[in-house]
Tab-separated table of C-alpha atoms and ligand atoms in Angstrom:
chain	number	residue	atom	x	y	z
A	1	UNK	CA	266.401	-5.459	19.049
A	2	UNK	CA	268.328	-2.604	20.285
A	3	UNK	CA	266.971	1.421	20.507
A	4	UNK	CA	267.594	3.191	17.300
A	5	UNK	CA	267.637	6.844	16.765
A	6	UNK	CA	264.415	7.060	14.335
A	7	UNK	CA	264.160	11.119	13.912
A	8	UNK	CA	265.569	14.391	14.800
A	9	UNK	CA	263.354	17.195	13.730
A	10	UNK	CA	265.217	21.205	14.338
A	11	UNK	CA	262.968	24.383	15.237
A	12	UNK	CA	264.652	27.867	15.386
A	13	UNK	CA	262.829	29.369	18.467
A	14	UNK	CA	262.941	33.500	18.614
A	15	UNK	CA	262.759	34.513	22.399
A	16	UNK	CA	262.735	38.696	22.868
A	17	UNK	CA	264.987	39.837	25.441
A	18	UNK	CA	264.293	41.473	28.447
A	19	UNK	CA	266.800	44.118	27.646
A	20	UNK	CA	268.888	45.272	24.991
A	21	UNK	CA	272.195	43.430	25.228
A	22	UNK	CA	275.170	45.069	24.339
A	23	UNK	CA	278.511	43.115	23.654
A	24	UNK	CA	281.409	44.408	21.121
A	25	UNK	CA	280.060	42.924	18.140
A	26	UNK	CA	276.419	42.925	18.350
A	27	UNK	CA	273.548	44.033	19.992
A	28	UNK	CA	270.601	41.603	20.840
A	29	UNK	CA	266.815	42.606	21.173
A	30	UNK	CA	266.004	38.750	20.642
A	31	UNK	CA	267.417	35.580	21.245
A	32	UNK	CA	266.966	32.819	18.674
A	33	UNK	CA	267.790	28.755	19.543
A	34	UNK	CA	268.043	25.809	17.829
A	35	UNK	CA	266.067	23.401	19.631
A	36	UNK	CA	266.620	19.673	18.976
A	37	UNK	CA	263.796	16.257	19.329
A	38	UNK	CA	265.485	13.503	18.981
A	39	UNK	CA	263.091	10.327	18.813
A	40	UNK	CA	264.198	7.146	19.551
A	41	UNK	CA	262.482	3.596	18.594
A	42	UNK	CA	261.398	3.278	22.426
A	43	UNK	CA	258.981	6.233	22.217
A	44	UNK	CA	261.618	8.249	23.990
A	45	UNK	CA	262.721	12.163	23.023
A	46	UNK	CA	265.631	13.708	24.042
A	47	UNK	CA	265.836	17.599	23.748
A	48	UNK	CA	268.915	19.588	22.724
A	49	UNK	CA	270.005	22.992	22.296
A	50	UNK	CA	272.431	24.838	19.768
A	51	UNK	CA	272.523	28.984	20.604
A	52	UNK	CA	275.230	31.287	19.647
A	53	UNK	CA	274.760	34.892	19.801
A	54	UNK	CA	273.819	38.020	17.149
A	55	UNK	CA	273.498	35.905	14.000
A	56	UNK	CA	277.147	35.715	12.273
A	57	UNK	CA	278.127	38.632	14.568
A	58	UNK	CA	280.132	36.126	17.090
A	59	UNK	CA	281.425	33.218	15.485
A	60	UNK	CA	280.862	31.219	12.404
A	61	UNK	CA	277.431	29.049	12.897
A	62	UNK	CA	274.268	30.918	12.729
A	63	UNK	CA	270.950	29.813	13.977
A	64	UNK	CA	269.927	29.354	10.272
A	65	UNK	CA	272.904	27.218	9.327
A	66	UNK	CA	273.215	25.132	12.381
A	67	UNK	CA	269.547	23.986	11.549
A	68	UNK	CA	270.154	23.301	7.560
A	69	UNK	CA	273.750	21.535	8.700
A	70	UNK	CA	271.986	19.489	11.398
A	71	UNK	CA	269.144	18.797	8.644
A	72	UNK	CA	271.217	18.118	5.902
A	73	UNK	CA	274.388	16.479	6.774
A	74	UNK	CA	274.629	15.936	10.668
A	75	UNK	CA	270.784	14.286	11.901
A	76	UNK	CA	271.610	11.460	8.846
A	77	UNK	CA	274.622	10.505	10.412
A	78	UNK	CA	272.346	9.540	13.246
A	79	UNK	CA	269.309	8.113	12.168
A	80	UNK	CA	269.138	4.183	12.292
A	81	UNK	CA	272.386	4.383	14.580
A	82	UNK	CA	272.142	2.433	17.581
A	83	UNK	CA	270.764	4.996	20.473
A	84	UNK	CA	273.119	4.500	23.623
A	85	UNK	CA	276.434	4.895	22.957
A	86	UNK	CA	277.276	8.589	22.778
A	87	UNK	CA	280.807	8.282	22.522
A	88	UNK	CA	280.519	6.074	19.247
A	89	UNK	CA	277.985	8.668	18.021
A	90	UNK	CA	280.283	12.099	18.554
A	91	UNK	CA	283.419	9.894	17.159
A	92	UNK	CA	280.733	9.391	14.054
A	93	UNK	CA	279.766	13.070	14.142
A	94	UNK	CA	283.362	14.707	13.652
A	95	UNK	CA	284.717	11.620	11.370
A	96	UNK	CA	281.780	12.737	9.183
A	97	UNK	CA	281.827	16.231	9.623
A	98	UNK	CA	284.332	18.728	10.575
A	99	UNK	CA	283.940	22.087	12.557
A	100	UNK	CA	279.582	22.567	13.772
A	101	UNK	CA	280.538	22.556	16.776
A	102	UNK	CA	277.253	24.454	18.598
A	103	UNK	CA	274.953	21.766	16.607
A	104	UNK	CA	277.233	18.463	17.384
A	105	UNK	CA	276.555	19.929	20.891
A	106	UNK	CA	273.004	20.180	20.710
A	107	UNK	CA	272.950	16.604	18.899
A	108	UNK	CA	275.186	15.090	22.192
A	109	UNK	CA	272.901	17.048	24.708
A	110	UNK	CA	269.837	14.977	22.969
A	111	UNK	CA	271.469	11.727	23.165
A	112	UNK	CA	272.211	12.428	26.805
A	113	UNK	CA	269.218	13.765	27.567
A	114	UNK	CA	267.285	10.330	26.484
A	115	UNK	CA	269.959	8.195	27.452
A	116	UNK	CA	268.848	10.081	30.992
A	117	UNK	CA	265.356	9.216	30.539
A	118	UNK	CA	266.039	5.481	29.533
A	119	UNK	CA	268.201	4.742	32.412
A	120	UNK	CA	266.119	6.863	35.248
A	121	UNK	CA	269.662	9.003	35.843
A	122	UNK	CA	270.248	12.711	35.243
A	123	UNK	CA	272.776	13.599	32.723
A	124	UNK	CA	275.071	14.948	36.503
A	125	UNK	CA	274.622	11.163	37.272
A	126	UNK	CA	275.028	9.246	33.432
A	127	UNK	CA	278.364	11.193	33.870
A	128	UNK	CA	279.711	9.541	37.073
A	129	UNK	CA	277.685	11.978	39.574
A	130	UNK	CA	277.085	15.653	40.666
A	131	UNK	CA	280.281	16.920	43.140
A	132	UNK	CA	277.075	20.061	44.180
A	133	UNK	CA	273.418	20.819	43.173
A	134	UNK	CA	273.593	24.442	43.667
A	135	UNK	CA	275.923	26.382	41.369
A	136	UNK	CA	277.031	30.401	41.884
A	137	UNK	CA	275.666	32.337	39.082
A	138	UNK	CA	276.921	35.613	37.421
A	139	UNK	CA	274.838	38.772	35.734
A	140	UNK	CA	275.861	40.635	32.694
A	141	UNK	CA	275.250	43.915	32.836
A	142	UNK	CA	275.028	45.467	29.382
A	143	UNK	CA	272.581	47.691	28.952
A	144	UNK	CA	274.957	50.287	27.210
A	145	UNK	CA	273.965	53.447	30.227
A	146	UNK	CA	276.069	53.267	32.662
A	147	UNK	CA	273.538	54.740	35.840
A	148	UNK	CA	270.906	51.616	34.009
A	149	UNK	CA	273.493	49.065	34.807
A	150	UNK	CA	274.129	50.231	38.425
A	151	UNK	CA	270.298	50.300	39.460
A	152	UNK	CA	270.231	46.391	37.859
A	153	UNK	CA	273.335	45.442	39.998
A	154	UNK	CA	271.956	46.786	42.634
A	155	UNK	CA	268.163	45.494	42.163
A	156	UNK	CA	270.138	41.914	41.558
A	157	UNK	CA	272.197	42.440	44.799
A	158	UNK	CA	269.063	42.832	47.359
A	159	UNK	CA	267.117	40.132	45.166
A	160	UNK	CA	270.358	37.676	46.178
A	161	UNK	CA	270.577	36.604	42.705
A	162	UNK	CA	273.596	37.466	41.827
A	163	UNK	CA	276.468	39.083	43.800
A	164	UNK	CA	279.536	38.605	40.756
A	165	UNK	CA	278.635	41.026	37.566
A	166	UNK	CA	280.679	40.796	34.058
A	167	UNK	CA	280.243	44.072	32.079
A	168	UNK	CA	280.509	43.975	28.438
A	169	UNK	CA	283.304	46.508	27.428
A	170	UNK	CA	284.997	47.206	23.740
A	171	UNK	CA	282.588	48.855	21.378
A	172	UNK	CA	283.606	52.262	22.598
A	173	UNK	CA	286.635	54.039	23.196
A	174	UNK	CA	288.584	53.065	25.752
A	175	UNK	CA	288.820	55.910	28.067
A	176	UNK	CA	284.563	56.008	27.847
A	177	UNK	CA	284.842	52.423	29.212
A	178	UNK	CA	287.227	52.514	31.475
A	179	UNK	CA	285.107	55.171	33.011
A	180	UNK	CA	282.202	53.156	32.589
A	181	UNK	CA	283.264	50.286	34.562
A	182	UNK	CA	285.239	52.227	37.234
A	183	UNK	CA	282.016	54.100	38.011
A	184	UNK	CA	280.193	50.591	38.491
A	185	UNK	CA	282.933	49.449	40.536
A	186	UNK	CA	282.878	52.076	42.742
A	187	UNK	CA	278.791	52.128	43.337
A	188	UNK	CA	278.867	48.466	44.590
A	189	UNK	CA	282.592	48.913	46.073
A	190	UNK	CA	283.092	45.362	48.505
A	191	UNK	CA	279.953	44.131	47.919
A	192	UNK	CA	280.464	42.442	44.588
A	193	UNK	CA	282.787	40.974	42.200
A	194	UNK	CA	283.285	43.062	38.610
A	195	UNK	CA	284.633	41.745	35.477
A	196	UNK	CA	284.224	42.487	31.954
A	197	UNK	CA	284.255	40.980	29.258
A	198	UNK	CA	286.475	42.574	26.111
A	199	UNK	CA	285.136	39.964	23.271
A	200	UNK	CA	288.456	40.395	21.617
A	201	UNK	CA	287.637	44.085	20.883
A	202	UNK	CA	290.869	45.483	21.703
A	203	UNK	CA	294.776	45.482	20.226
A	204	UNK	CA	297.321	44.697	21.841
A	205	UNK	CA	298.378	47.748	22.783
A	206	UNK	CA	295.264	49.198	23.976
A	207	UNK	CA	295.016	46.185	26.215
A	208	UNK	CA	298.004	47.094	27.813
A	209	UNK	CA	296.254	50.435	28.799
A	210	UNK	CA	293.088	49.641	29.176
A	211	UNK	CA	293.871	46.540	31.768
A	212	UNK	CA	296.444	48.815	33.635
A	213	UNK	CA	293.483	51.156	34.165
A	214	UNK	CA	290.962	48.372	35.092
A	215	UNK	CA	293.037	46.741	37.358
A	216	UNK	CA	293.716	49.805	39.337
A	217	UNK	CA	290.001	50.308	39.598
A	218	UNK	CA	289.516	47.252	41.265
A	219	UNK	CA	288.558	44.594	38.453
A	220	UNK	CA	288.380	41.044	39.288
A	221	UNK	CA	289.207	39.677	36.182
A	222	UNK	CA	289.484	40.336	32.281
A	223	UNK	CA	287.957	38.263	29.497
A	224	UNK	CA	289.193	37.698	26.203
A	225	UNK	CA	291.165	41.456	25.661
A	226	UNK	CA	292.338	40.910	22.248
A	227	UNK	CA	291.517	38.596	19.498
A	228	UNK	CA	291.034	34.721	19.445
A	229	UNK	CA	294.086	33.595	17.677
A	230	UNK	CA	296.380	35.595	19.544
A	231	UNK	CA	297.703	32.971	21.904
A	232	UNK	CA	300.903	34.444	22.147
A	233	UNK	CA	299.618	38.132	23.183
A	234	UNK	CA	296.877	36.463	25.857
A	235	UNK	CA	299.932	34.700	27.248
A	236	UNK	CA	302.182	38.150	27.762
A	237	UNK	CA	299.242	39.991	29.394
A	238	UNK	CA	298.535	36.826	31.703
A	239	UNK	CA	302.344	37.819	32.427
A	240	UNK	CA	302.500	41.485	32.474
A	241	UNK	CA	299.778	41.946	34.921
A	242	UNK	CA	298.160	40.548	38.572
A	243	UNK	CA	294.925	41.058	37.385
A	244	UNK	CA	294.212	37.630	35.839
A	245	UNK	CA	292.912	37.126	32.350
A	246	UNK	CA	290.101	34.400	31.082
A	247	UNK	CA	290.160	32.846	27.860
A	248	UNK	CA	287.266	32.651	26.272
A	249	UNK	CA	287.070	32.361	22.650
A	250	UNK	CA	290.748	31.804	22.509
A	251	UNK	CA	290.101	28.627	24.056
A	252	UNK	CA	287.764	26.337	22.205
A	253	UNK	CA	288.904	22.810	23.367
A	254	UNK	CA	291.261	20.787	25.496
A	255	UNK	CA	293.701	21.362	22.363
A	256	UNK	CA	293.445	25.214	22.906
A	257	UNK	CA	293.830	24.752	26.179
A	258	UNK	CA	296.759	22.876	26.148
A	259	UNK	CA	298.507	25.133	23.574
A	260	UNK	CA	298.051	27.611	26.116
A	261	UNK	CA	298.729	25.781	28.959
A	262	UNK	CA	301.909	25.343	27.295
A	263	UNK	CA	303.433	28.811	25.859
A	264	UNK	CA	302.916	30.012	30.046
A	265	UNK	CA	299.125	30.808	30.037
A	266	UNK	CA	298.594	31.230	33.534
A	267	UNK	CA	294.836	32.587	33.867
A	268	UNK	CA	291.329	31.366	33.839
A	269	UNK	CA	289.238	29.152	31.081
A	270	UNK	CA	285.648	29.767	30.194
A	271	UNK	CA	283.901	26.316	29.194
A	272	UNK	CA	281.240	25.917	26.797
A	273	UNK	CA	279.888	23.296	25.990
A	274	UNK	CA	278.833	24.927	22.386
A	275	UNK	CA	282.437	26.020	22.010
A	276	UNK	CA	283.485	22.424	22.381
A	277	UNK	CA	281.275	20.237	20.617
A	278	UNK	CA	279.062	19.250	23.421
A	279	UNK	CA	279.559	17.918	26.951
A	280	UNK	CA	281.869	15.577	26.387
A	281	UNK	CA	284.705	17.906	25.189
A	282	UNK	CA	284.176	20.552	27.224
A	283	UNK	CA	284.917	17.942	29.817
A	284	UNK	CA	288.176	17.105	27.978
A	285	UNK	CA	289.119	20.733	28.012
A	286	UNK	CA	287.798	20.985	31.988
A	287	UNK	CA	290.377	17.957	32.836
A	288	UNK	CA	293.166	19.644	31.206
A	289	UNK	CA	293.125	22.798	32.987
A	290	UNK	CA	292.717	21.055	36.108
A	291	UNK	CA	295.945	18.737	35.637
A	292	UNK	CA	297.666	22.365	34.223
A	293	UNK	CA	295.862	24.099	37.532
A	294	UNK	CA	293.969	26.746	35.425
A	295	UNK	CA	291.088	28.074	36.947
A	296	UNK	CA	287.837	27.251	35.514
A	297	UNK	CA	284.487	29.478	34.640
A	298	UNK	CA	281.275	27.544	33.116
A	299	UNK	CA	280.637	30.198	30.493
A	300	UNK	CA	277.343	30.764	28.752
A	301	UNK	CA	276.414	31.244	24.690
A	302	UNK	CA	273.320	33.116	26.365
A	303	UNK	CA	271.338	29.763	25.585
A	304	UNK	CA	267.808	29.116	26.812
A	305	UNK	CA	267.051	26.590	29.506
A	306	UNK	CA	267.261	23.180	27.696
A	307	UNK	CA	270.918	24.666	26.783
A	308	UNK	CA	271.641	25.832	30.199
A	309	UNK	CA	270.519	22.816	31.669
A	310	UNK	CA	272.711	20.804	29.966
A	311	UNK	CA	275.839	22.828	30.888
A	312	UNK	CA	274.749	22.736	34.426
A	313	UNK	CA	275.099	18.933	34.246
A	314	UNK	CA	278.222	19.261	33.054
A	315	UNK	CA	279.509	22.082	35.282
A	316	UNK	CA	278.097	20.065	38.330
A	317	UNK	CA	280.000	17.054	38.006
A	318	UNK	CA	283.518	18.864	38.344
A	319	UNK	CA	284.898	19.589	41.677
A	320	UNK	CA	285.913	22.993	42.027
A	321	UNK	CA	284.753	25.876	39.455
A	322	UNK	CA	286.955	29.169	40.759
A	323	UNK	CA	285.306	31.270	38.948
A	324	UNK	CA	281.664	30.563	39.142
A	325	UNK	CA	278.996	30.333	36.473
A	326	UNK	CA	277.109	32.767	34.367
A	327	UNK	CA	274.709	30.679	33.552
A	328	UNK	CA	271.576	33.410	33.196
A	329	UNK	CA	270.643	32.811	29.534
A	330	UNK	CA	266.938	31.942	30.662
A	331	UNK	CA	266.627	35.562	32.936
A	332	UNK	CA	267.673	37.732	30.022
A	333	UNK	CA	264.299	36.213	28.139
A	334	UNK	CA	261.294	37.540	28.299
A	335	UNK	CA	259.625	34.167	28.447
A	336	UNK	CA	260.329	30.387	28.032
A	337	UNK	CA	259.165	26.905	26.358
A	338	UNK	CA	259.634	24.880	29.355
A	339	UNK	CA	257.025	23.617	31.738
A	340	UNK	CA	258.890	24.500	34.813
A	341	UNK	CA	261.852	27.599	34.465
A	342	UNK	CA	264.960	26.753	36.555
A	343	UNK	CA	265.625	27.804	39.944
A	344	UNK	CA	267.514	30.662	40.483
A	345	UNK	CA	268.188	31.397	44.011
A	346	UNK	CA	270.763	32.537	46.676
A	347	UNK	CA	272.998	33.928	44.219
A	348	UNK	CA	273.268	31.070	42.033
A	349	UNK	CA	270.946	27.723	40.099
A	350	UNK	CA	269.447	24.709	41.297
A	351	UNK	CA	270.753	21.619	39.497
A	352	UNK	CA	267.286	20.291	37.783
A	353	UNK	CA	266.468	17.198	39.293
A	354	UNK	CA	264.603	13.953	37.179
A	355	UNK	CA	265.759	11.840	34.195
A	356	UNK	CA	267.940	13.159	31.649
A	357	UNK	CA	267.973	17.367	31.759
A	358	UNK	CA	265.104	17.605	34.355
A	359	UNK	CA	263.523	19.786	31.814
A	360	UNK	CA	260.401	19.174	30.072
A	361	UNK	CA	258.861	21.044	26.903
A	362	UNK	CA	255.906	23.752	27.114
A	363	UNK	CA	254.711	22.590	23.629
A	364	UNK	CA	252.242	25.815	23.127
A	365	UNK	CA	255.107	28.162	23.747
A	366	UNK	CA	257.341	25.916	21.526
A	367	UNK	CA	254.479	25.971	18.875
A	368	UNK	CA	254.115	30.391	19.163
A	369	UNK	CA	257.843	31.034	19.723
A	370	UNK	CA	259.043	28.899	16.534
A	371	UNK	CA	259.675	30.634	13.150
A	372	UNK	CA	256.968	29.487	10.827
B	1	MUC	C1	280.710	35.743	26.071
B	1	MUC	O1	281.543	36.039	25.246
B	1	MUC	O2	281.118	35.494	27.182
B	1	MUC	C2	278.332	35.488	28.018
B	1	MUC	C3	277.641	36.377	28.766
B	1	MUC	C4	277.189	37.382	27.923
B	1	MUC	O3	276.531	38.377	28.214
B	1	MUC	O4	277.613	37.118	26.668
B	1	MUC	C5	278.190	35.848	26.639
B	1	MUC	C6	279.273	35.636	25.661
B	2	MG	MG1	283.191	35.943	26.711
C-alpha cells in the first residue's frame, strides 16, 4: 500500500529578536513562525515553515491566519493523499484554494522535507542537485540609529560574516535617510556592498530624488522604491537610472516576473519561496529571469531555520545568484528550536547536509517557544 499523508498538526512559535528591527511598515521585537509536522503512514515527519513579517503589517497572511487556513481548509486537502508526489499535491493545493501562498509553502517544504528523508536525498538533491554548498549571505542593518548600525557592520565585517549590508530606509523623511545611509556608506567606504531596501515606502516622485541621491552616494542597489503594483513606475526607474533596482514584492511569481520582464524591466528579482507558494514556484519564477537575463537575489521573509533551510535548497540548486543571499533570519533570533543552528561562516551559509532539510527539531524549545 502506498505512503499516505496521515496528519499535519500547526504551532505558532514566538522567537524574541536580538534587536529591534526596523522596516517601513513595522517594527519587530519578536518573530513568530508557523511551523508545520507533517506525518506520514511510514512513521516519517516532514517539517515546514510559513513566516511573514509584523503581523498584517507586510502582506496579507498573518501568523494567526496561515495556521487556521492550513487547519481548516488547506491540511484536509492533504490528509489520506498519496505522500510522494508533490507536484500532484501543490496542483491540488491551488485548484482547492486560491492565494495562501506563505502556508502552501510551508505545506510543499514538508512534503519535500519527508520525501528527503524517505529517499536518503536532500531536498538540493530531490531537485536534480546542488550547483554550490556554500552560499554568500547579506545583514540587515536596521536598528533605526544610525552610529548603532555602523558599529554592527563593522562588528559583522571583522567576524567575516557578512561583507554585503541592506539598510531598511522609508519610514522617515527622505532627506533624514538619505543621510542615514550616505553616512553608512561612507564608514565602510570599499569594503562592503550597501543597499537598502525602500518596502514600497516611497512615491514616485520622491523615488526619483531619493535614488538620484543614493546613487551618488555610492549605493549598490535599490529594493522595491515604490509600491507593489506599480509595474509600470519600477520599469521607468530601472530606465531612468544606472543604479539598478530589485523587485521584491512587485514580483511574486514567474507571472510577475514575466509581466515585467516584458514592459522593459531590466533589474534584479528577489525570490521567496513564501512569496511564491513554495519551492517549486519560486523555481518557476528563478527560470524565467534567467531565460529574460534578470539578475537574481534569494530573499528572506526573516524565517527561522527550518524556513531558511528550505530556501537554501532551493537557492543552491541554481547556477548563478548575482546578487547573493540574505538569508540571516536565524541570527536576528535570540534563540532556536533546532538541534543543530546552521552554519554561518566566511561571509555566507553552509548548505545543511542529511535527508530532507538537514534540520532536525529541538522538541523542548519547540514545546517553551509555542503559544499555548
Ligand atoms: C524584505 O522586504 O526584503 C528581508 C530582510 C529584512 O530585513 O526584511 C526582509 C523583507
Ligand atoms: Mg524587500
Amino acid at each position: 500500500m502506498s505512503t499516505v499523508i496521515q496528519h499535519i498538526e500547526t504551532l505558532l512559535v514566538d522567537l524574541p529578536t536580538i534587536r529591534p528591527h526596523k522596516l517601513s511598515m513595522t517594527t519587530m521585537a519578536c518573530q513568530t513562525m508557523v511551523i508545520v509536522r507533517m506525518r506520514h503512514s511510514d512513521g516519517i515527519e516532514g517539517l515546514g515553515e510559513g513566516t511573514t513579517i509584523g503581523g498584517l503589517a507586510y502582506g496579507p497572511e498573518s501568523p494567526e491566519s496561515i495556521k487556521r487556513n492550513i487547519d481548516t481548509y488547506l491540511a484536509p486537502l492533504l490528509i489520506g493523499q498519496p505522500s510522494h508526489n508533490v507536484h500532484q499535491l501543490r496542483a491540488r493545493l491551488n485548484r482547492h484554494a486560491r492565494g495562501n501562498m506563505i502556508a502552501k509553502s510551508a505545506l510543499e517544504t514538508a512534503l519535500l522535507d519527508a520525501q528527503g528523508k524517505r529517499l536518503g536525498l536532500s531536498i538540493a538533491d530531490l531537485l536534480g542537485g546542488a550547483h554550490q554548498q556554500h552560499l554568500p549571505v547579506l545583514w540587515t542593518l536596521a536598528s533605526g540609529d544610525t552610529a548603532k548600525d555602523i558599529d554592527e557592520a563593522l562588528l559583522r565585517l571583522e567576524q567575516r560574516r557578512h561583507c554585503d549590508f541592506k539598510l531598511k530606509i522609508g519610514a522617515n523623511p527622505l532627506d533624514q535617510d538619505v543621510r542615514h545611509v550616505a553616512a553608512i556608506k561612507e564608514a565602510l567606504g570599499d569594503r562592503a556592498s550597501v543597499r537598502v531596501d525602500v518596502n514600497q515606502a516611497w512615491d514616485e516622485s520622491t523615488a526619483v530624488r531619493g535614488i538620484q541621491a543614493l546613487q551618488d552616494a555610492g549605493i549598490e542597489l535599490i529594493e522595491q522604491p515604490i509600491p507593489a503594483r506599480e509595474h509600470a513606475g519600477l520599469v521607468r526607474l530601472a530606465n531612468r537610472f544606472n543604479v539598478p533596482m530589485l523587485a521584491d514584492e512587485a514580483v511574486q511569481d514567474a507571472r510577475d516576473g514575466l509581466d515585467l520582464v516584458c514592459s522593459g524591466f531590466n533589474g534584479a528579482f528577489a525570490l521567496k519561496i513564501a512569496k511564491s507558494g513554495g519551492i517549486h514556484g519560486v523555481l518557476e519564477l528563478a527560470h524565467v529571469a534567467q531565460a529574460a537575463g534578470i539578475g537574481l537575489y534569494g530573499g528572506t521573509l526573516l524565517e527561522g531555520t527550518i524556513g531558511t533551510a528550505a530556501a537554501l535548497h532551493a537557492w543552491a540548486t541554481l547556477p548563478e545568484m548575482a546578487w547573493g543571499t540574505e538569508m540571516f533570519g536565524p541570527l536576528l533570533l535570540k534563540d532556536d528550536i533546532v538541534v543543530e543552528p546552521l552554519n554561518y561562516t566566511e561571509f555566507g551559509v553552509e548548505l545543511p547536509q542529511g535527508p530532507g532539510l538537514g534540520i532536525t527539531l529541538d522538541e523542548d524549545k519547540l514545546a517553551h517557544y509555542s503559544r499555548k
